[in-house]
Amino acid sequence: MVMAMIFWGSSWPSSKIMVEYTSAEVVTFWRFFFAFLASIPLILILKIPLRFNFQIFKLLFLAALLNSVYSILFFVGLDYGSAGKGGVIVTTLTPIFAYMLAYIFYRANSQKIIKTNEILGLGFGIIAGICLLDLQNFKELCLNGFFILCAIDWAVLTLVCQRIKIHPLAINFYMTFLSILLWSPLFLWNGGMMNVFSFDARFWLMMFIVSTLSTAIGTSIYYIGISYIGATKAASFTLLVPAIALITSYWLLGEIPALSTLLGGSFAIFATYLINFYKPSHFRFKREF
């Protein structure tokens, strides 16, 4: 599980290095393409069932659309912003946004009221957002806006995926494949799509980290870990990701995190702990395979 978190955290500086070579949309397509190829042997080895019906297909298509939007926001944000800060913003604020959206969408069907620890968690989440957005610097605020949109998009994607009643690795497999189809029209108007094959070994090492280690293997380890240690314990490992994103961004890019990033990330991690781990979460999403 720790290795999976290292793969996820290191994908942030690795992705920023890739957008130094070419445009965000080109990197987005090839990331999906190689992640899909890497997932095929995992699906076969683990014997993941791939059956689905039309209702599930509609949710999968929506998930792929959200995933595609997330990816372009992700790479555009990294093209102009900091990898370490982006990693902290997205990975710490996503569960907070997911909780807020779940409360808004599902409270009508719930007889329970919001708990004290959840209220405190949301309060710390707001403080974290103020620290991470850097409101005093308009340029940084605009750049960080891409990462905020990423976090919101991924939170919505999380809620959509929780409604898809097939194996999580099958969801990832189909979502990646459909994302490739959504981005394939790029070949019609972007003449530089094949230029990636002329890039040096540094680019391809970063592509391997992002597509294979992070997207395919890291995700597989995470969901296998859920079957052994449970969803709550497995999810707690994701709190390592922002720290790993900062460390690897310093190592690969020389980025030194600002004090506001460290404070905001710490508040957001504490908020996530209060909402999801301090007590059983108010909203439980049960997945059936």
C-alpha positions as a Markdown table, in Angstrom:
| # | Residue | x | y | z |
|---|---|---|---|---|
| 1 | Met | 0.0 | 0.0 | 0.0 |
| 2 | Val | 2.9 | 2.4 | 0.8 |
| 3 | Met | 4.4 | 1.6 | -2.6 |
| 4 | Ala | 1.0 | 2.4 | -4.3 |
| 5 | Met | 1.0 | 5.8 | -2.5 |
| 6 | Ile | 4.5 | 6.4 | -3.7 |
| 7 | Phe | 3.5 | 5.7 | -7.2 |
| 8 | Trp | 0.5 | 8.1 | -6.9 |
| 9 | Gly | 2.4 | 10.8 | -5.3 |
| 10 | Ser | 5.3 | 10.7 | -7.7 |
| 11 | Ser | 3.0 | 11.0 | -10.7 |
| 12 | Trp | 2.6 | 14.7 | -10.0 |
| 13 | Pro | 6.2 | 15.8 | -10.7 |
| 14 | Ser | 6.5 | 13.1 | -13.4 |
| 15 | Ser | 3.5 | 14.6 | -15.2 |
| 16 | Lys | 4.9 | 18.1 | -15.0 |
| 17 | Ile | 8.1 | 16.9 | -16.6 |
| 18 | Met | 6.0 | 15.4 | -19.5 |
| 19 | Val | 4.2 | 18.6 | -20.3 |
| 20 | Glu | 7.6 | 20.3 | -20.7 |
| 21 | Tyr | 8.0 | 18.2 | -23.9 |
| 22 | Thr | 4.6 | 18.6 | -25.5 |
| 23 | Ser | 1.1 | 20.0 | -25.0 |
| 24 | Ala | -1.3 | 18.9 | -22.3 |
| 25 | Glu | -3.8 | 17.2 | -24.7 |
| 26 | Val | -1.1 | 15.1 | -26.3 |
| 27 | Val | 0.2 | 13.9 | -23.0 |
| 28 | Thr | -3.4 | 13.2 | -21.9 |
| 29 | Phe | -4.1 | 10.9 | -24.8 |
| 30 | Trp | -0.9 | 8.9 | -24.5 |
| 31 | Arg | -1.2 | 8.5 | -20.8 |
| 32 | Phe | -4.6 | 6.9 | -21.3 |
| 33 | Phe | -3.3 | 4.8 | -24.1 |
| 34 | Phe | -0.4 | 3.3 | -22.2 |
| 35 | Ala | -2.4 | 3.0 | -19.0 |
| 36 | Phe | -4.9 | 0.9 | -20.9 |
| 37 | Leu | -2.2 | -1.3 | -22.4 |
| 38 | Ala | -0.7 | -1.8 | -18.9 |
| 39 | Ser | -4.1 | -2.7 | -17.4 |
| 40 | Ile | -4.8 | -5.6 | -19.9 |
| 41 | Pro | -2.4 | -8.1 | -18.3 |
| 42 | Leu | -3.6 | -7.2 | -14.8 |
| 43 | Ile | -7.2 | -7.8 | -15.8 |
| 44 | Leu | -6.2 | -11.2 | -17.2 |
| 45 | Ile | -3.9 | -12.2 | -14.3 |
| 46 | Leu | -6.4 | -11.2 | -11.6 |
| 47 | Lys | -9.3 | -12.7 | -13.7 |
| 48 | Ile | -11.4 | -9.5 | -13.2 |
| 49 | Pro | -15.0 | -10.0 | -14.6 |
| 50 | Leu | -15.8 | -7.4 | -17.3 |
| 51 | Arg | -19.6 | -8.0 | -17.8 |
| 52 | Phe | -21.8 | -4.9 | -17.7 |
| 53 | Asn | -25.3 | -3.8 | -18.8 |
| 54 | Phe | -26.5 | -0.7 | -20.6 |
| 55 | Gln | -27.3 | 1.2 | -17.3 |
| 56 | Ile | -23.7 | 0.6 | -16.2 |
| 57 | Phe | -22.4 | 1.6 | -19.6 |
| 58 | Lys | -24.1 | 5.0 | -19.2 |
| 59 | Leu | -22.4 | 5.5 | -15.8 |
| 60 | Leu | -19.1 | 4.4 | -17.3 |
| 61 | Phe | -19.3 | 6.8 | -20.1 |
| 62 | Leu | -20.1 | 9.7 | -17.7 |
| 63 | Ala | -17.1 | 8.5 | -15.6 |
| 64 | Ala | -14.9 | 8.6 | -18.6 |
| 65 | Leu | -16.1 | 12.1 | -19.5 |
| 66 | Leu | -15.3 | 13.3 | -16.0 |
| 67 | Asn | -11.9 | 11.5 | -16.1 |
| 68 | Ser | -11.1 | 13.2 | -19.5 |
| 69 | Val | -12.0 | 16.6 | -18.1 |
| 70 | Tyr | -9.9 | 15.9 | -15.0 |
| 71 | Ser | -6.9 | 14.9 | -17.0 |
| 72 | Ile | -6.8 | 18.0 | -19.2 |
| 73 | Leu | -7.2 | 20.2 | -16.1 |
| 74 | Phe | -4.5 | 18.2 | -14.4 |
| 75 | Phe | -1.9 | 18.6 | -17.2 |
| 76 | Val | -2.8 | 22.3 | -18.0 |
| 77 | Gly | -2.5 | 23.1 | -14.3 |
| 78 | Leu | 0.9 | 21.4 | -14.1 |
| 79 | Asp | 2.1 | 23.1 | -17.3 |
| 80 | Tyr | 1.8 | 26.5 | -15.5 |
| 81 | Gly | 1.7 | 25.6 | -11.8 |
| 82 | Ser | 3.6 | 23.8 | -9.1 |
| 83 | Ala | 3.5 | 20.0 | -9.1 |
| 84 | Gly | 3.9 | 19.7 | -5.3 |
| 85 | Lys | 1.2 | 22.3 | -4.5 |
| 86 | Gly | -1.1 | 20.7 | -7.1 |
| 87 | Gly | -0.6 | 17.3 | -5.5 |
| 88 | Val | -1.5 | 18.7 | -2.1 |
| 89 | Ile | -4.5 | 20.7 | -3.3 |
| 90 | Val | -6.1 | 17.9 | -5.3 |
| 91 | Thr | -5.4 | 14.9 | -3.0 |
| 92 | Thr | -6.4 | 16.7 | 0.2 |
| 93 | Leu | -9.4 | 18.6 | -0.9 |
| 94 | Thr | -11.0 | 15.9 | -3.0 |
| 95 | Pro | -12.4 | 13.9 | -0.1 |
| 96 | Ile | -13.7 | 17.1 | 1.5 |
| 97 | Phe | -15.5 | 18.0 | -1.7 |
| 98 | Ala | -16.8 | 14.4 | -2.0 |
| 99 | Tyr | -18.2 | 14.6 | 1.5 |
| 100 | Met | -19.9 | 18.0 | 0.8 |
| 101 | Leu | -21.4 | 16.7 | -2.4 |
| 102 | Ala | -22.6 | 13.5 | -0.8 |
| 103 | Tyr | -24.3 | 15.5 | 1.9 |
| 104 | Ile | -26.0 | 17.7 | -0.6 |
| 105 | Phe | -27.2 | 14.9 | -2.9 |
| 106 | Tyr | -28.0 | 12.2 | -0.3 |
| 107 | Arg | -29.3 | 14.1 | 2.8 |
| 108 | Ala | -32.9 | 13.9 | 1.5 |
| 109 | Asn | -32.7 | 10.1 | 1.8 |
| 110 | Ser | -31.0 | 10.2 | 5.2 |
| 111 | Gln | -32.6 | 10.5 | 8.6 |
| 112 | Lys | -29.3 | 11.2 | 10.4 |
| 113 | Ile | -27.9 | 14.6 | 11.1 |
| 114 | Ile | -24.4 | 15.8 | 10.4 |
| 115 | Lys | -22.0 | 14.9 | 13.3 |
| 116 | Thr | -19.8 | 17.2 | 15.3 |
| 117 | Asn | -16.5 | 15.7 | 14.0 |
| 118 | Glu | -17.8 | 16.2 | 10.4 |
| 119 | Ile | -18.7 | 19.9 | 11.2 |
| 120 | Leu | -15.2 | 20.4 | 12.6 |
| 121 | Gly | -13.7 | 18.6 | 9.6 |
| 122 | Leu | -15.5 | 20.9 | 7.1 |
| 123 | Gly | -14.3 | 23.9 | 9.2 |
| 124 | Phe | -10.7 | 22.8 | 8.9 |
| 125 | Gly | -11.3 | 22.1 | 5.2 |
| 126 | Ile | -12.4 | 25.7 | 4.6 |
| 127 | Ile | -9.3 | 26.9 | 6.5 |
| 128 | Ala | -7.2 | 24.6 | 4.4 |
| 129 | Gly | -8.7 | 25.9 | 1.2 |
| 130 | Ile | -7.9 | 29.5 | 2.2 |
| 131 | Cys | -4.3 | 28.6 | 2.9 |
| 132 | Leu | -3.8 | 26.5 | -0.3 |
| 133 | Leu | -5.5 | 29.0 | -2.7 |
| 134 | Asp | -3.1 | 31.9 | -1.8 |
| 135 | Leu | -5.8 | 34.5 | -2.0 |
| 136 | Gln | -3.4 | 37.4 | -1.8 |
| 137 | Asn | -1.6 | 36.5 | -5.1 |
| 138 | Phe | -4.1 | 36.8 | -8.0 |
| 139 | Lys | -1.8 | 34.9 | -10.4 |
| 140 | Glu | -1.3 | 32.0 | -8.0 |
| 141 | Leu | -5.1 | 32.0 | -7.3 |
| 142 | Cys | -5.8 | 31.6 | -11.0 |
| 143 | Leu | -3.3 | 28.8 | -11.4 |
| 144 | Asn | -4.5 | 27.0 | -8.3 |
| 145 | Gly | -8.0 | 27.3 | -9.7 |
| 146 | Phe | -7.1 | 24.5 | -12.1 |
| 147 | Phe | -6.3 | 22.2 | -9.2 |
| 148 | Ile | -9.5 | 23.2 | -7.3 |
| 149 | Leu | -11.5 | 22.2 | -10.4 |
| 150 | Cys | -9.5 | 18.9 | -10.6 |
| 151 | Ala | -10.5 | 18.2 | -7.0 |
| 152 | Ile | -14.2 | 19.0 | -7.6 |
| 153 | Asp | -14.2 | 16.9 | -10.8 |
| 154 | Trp | -12.6 | 14.0 | -9.0 |
| 155 | Ala | -15.0 | 14.2 | -6.2 |
| 156 | Val | -18.0 | 14.0 | -8.6 |
| 157 | Leu | -16.2 | 11.1 | -10.4 |
| 158 | Thr | -15.9 | 9.3 | -7.0 |
| 159 | Leu | -19.6 | 9.6 | -6.4 |
| 160 | Val | -20.4 | 8.3 | -9.9 |
| 161 | Cys | -18.0 | 5.4 | -9.6 |
| 162 | Gln | -19.6 | 4.4 | -6.3 |
| 163 | Arg | -22.9 | 3.8 | -8.3 |
| 164 | Ile | -21.2 | 1.4 | -10.8 |
| 165 | Lys | -21.8 | -2.1 | -9.6 |
| 166 | Ile | -18.8 | -3.8 | -11.1 |
| 167 | His | -15.3 | -4.5 | -9.9 |
| 168 | Pro | -13.2 | -1.3 | -9.4 |
| 169 | Leu | -10.4 | -2.5 | -11.7 |
| 170 | Ala | -13.0 | -3.2 | -14.4 |
| 171 | Ile | -14.3 | 0.4 | -13.9 |
| 172 | Asn | -10.7 | 1.7 | -14.3 |
| 173 | Phe | -10.2 | -0.5 | -17.4 |
| 174 | Tyr | -13.4 | 0.7 | -19.1 |
| 175 | Met | -13.0 | 4.3 | -18.0 |
| 176 | Thr | -9.5 | 4.4 | -19.5 |
| 177 | Phe | -10.6 | 2.8 | -22.8 |
| 178 | Leu | -13.5 | 5.2 | -23.2 |
| 179 | Ser | -11.2 | 8.1 | -22.4 |
| 180 | Ile | -9.0 | 7.0 | -25.3 |
| 181 | Leu | -12.0 | 7.1 | -27.6 |
| 182 | Leu | -13.0 | 10.5 | -26.4 |
| 183 | Trp | -9.5 | 11.9 | -27.1 |
| 184 | Ser | -8.8 | 10.0 | -30.3 |
| 185 | Pro | -10.2 | 12.9 | -32.6 |
| 186 | Leu | -7.0 | 14.7 | -31.6 |
| 187 | Phe | -5.3 | 12.8 | -34.5 |
| 188 | Leu | -7.5 | 14.7 | -36.9 |
| 189 | Trp | -6.3 | 18.2 | -36.1 |
| 190 | Asn | -3.1 | 17.8 | -34.0 |
| 191 | Gly | -0.2 | 16.9 | -36.3 |
| 192 | Gly | 2.2 | 16.5 | -33.3 |
| 193 | Met | 0.5 | 13.4 | -31.8 |
| 194 | Met | 3.2 | 11.0 | -33.0 |
| 195 | Asn | 6.1 | 13.3 | -32.0 |
| 196 | Val | 6.2 | 11.6 | -28.6 |
| 197 | Phe | 8.1 | 8.7 | -30.1 |
| 198 | Ser | 11.0 | 10.9 | -30.8 |
| 199 | Phe | 11.4 | 12.1 | -27.2 |
| 200 | Asp | 14.2 | 11.0 | -25.0 |
| 201 | Ala | 14.4 | 8.3 | -22.3 |
| 202 | Arg | 13.5 | 10.9 | -19.5 |
| 203 | Phe | 10.1 | 11.5 | -21.1 |
| 204 | Trp | 9.4 | 7.7 | -21.4 |
| 205 | Leu | 10.5 | 7.1 | -17.8 |
| 206 | Met | 8.0 | 9.7 | -16.6 |
| 207 | Met | 5.3 | 8.2 | -18.9 |
| 208 | Phe | 6.0 | 4.7 | -17.4 |
| 209 | Ile | 5.7 | 6.1 | -13.8 |
| 210 | Val | 2.4 | 7.9 | -14.6 |
| 211 | Ser | 0.6 | 5.4 | -16.9 |
| 212 | Thr | 1.9 | 2.0 | -15.6 |
| 213 | Leu | 3.1 | 2.4 | -12.0 |
| 214 | Ser | 0.6 | 5.0 | -10.9 |
| 215 | Thr | -2.6 | 4.4 | -13.0 |
| 216 | Ala | -2.4 | 0.7 | -13.6 |
| 217 | Ile | -0.3 | -1.0 | -10.9 |
| 218 | Gly | -0.9 | 1.6 | -8.1 |
| 219 | Thr | -4.6 | 1.5 | -8.5 |
| 220 | Ser | -4.6 | -2.3 | -8.6 |
| 221 | Ile | -2.6 | -2.5 | -5.4 |
| 222 | Tyr | -5.0 | -0.1 | -3.7 |
| 223 | Tyr | -8.1 | -2.2 | -4.5 |
| 224 | Ile | -6.4 | -5.5 | -3.7 |
| 225 | Gly | -5.4 | -3.9 | -0.4 |
| 226 | Ile | -9.0 | -3.1 | 0.3 |
| 227 | Ser | -9.9 | -6.8 | 0.1 |
| 228 | Tyr | -7.2 | -7.6 | 2.7 |
| 229 | Ile | -7.4 | -4.7 | 5.2 |
| 230 | Gly | -10.7 | -3.1 | 4.5 |
| 231 | Ala | -11.8 | 0.1 | 2.8 |
| 232 | Thr | -11.3 | 2.4 | 5.8 |
| 233 | Lys | -7.7 | 1.3 | 6.6 |
| 234 | Ala | -6.9 | 1.3 | 2.8 |
| 235 | Ala | -8.3 | 4.8 | 2.4 |
| 236 | Ser | -6.2 | 6.0 | 5.3 |
| 237 | Phe | -3.0 | 5.3 | 3.3 |
| 238 | Thr | -4.1 | 8.0 | 0.8 |
| 239 | Leu | -3.1 | 10.6 | 3.4 |
| 240 | Leu | 0.5 | 9.8 | 2.5 |
| 241 | Val | 0.0 | 11.0 | -1.1 |
| 242 | Pro | 0.3 | 14.8 | -0.5 |
| 243 | Ala | 3.5 | 14.4 | 1.5 |
| 244 | Ile | 5.0 | 12.1 | -1.2 |
| 245 | Ala | 4.0 | 14.6 | -3.9 |
| 246 | Leu | 5.9 | 17.3 | -2.1 |
| 247 | Ile | 9.0 | 15.1 | -1.5 |
| 248 | Thr | 9.2 | 13.8 | -5.1 |
| 249 | Ser | 8.5 | 17.3 | -6.5 |
| 250 | Tyr | 11.5 | 18.6 | -4.5 |
| 251 | Trp | 13.6 | 15.7 | -5.6 |
| 252 | Leu | 12.7 | 15.7 | -9.3 |
| 253 | Leu | 12.0 | 19.4 | -9.8 |
| 254 | Gly | 13.7 | 21.2 | -7.0 |
| 255 | Glu | 10.3 | 22.7 | -5.8 |
| 256 | Ile | 10.4 | 24.1 | -2.3 |
| 257 | Pro | 6.9 | 24.2 | -0.8 |
| 258 | Ala | 5.6 | 27.5 | 0.7 |
| 259 | Leu | 4.6 | 27.7 | 4.3 |
| 260 | Ser | 1.0 | 28.2 | 3.2 |
| 261 | Thr | 1.1 | 24.9 | 1.3 |
| 262 | Leu | 2.4 | 23.0 | 4.3 |
| 263 | Leu | -0.2 | 24.6 | 6.6 |
| 264 | Gly | -3.1 | 24.1 | 4.2 |
| 265 | Gly | -2.1 | 20.5 | 3.4 |
| 266 | Ser | -1.9 | 19.7 | 7.2 |
| 267 | Phe | -5.3 | 21.3 | 7.9 |
| 268 | Ala | -6.8 | 19.4 | 4.9 |
| 269 | Ile | -5.4 | 16.1 | 6.1 |
| 270 | Phe | -6.7 | 16.7 | 9.6 |
| 271 | Ala | -10.1 | 17.6 | 8.1 |
| 272 | Thr | -10.1 | 14.4 | 6.1 |
| 273 | Tyr | -9.3 | 12.4 | 9.2 |
| 274 | Leu | -12.1 | 14.0 | 11.2 |
| 275 | Ile | -14.7 | 13.4 | 8.4 |
| 276 | Asn | -13.7 | 9.9 | 7.3 |
| 277 | Phe | -11.7 | 8.2 | 10.0 |
| 278 | Tyr | -12.3 | 9.7 | 13.5 |
| 279 | Lys | -15.7 | 8.0 | 13.6 |
| 280 | Pro | -17.7 | 6.0 | 11.0 |
| 281 | Ser | -18.6 | 8.3 | 8.2 |
| 282 | His | -22.1 | 9.6 | 8.2 |
| 283 | Phe | -22.5 | 8.6 | 4.6 |
| 284 | Arg | -21.6 | 5.0 | 3.7 |
| 285 | Phe | -21.4 | 3.8 | 0.2 |
| 286 | Lys | -21.6 | 0.1 | -0.2 |
| 287 | Arg | -20.2 | -1.5 | -3.4 |
| 288 | Glu | -21.4 | -4.9 | -4.6 |
| 289 | Phe | -19.4 | -7.0 | -7.0 |
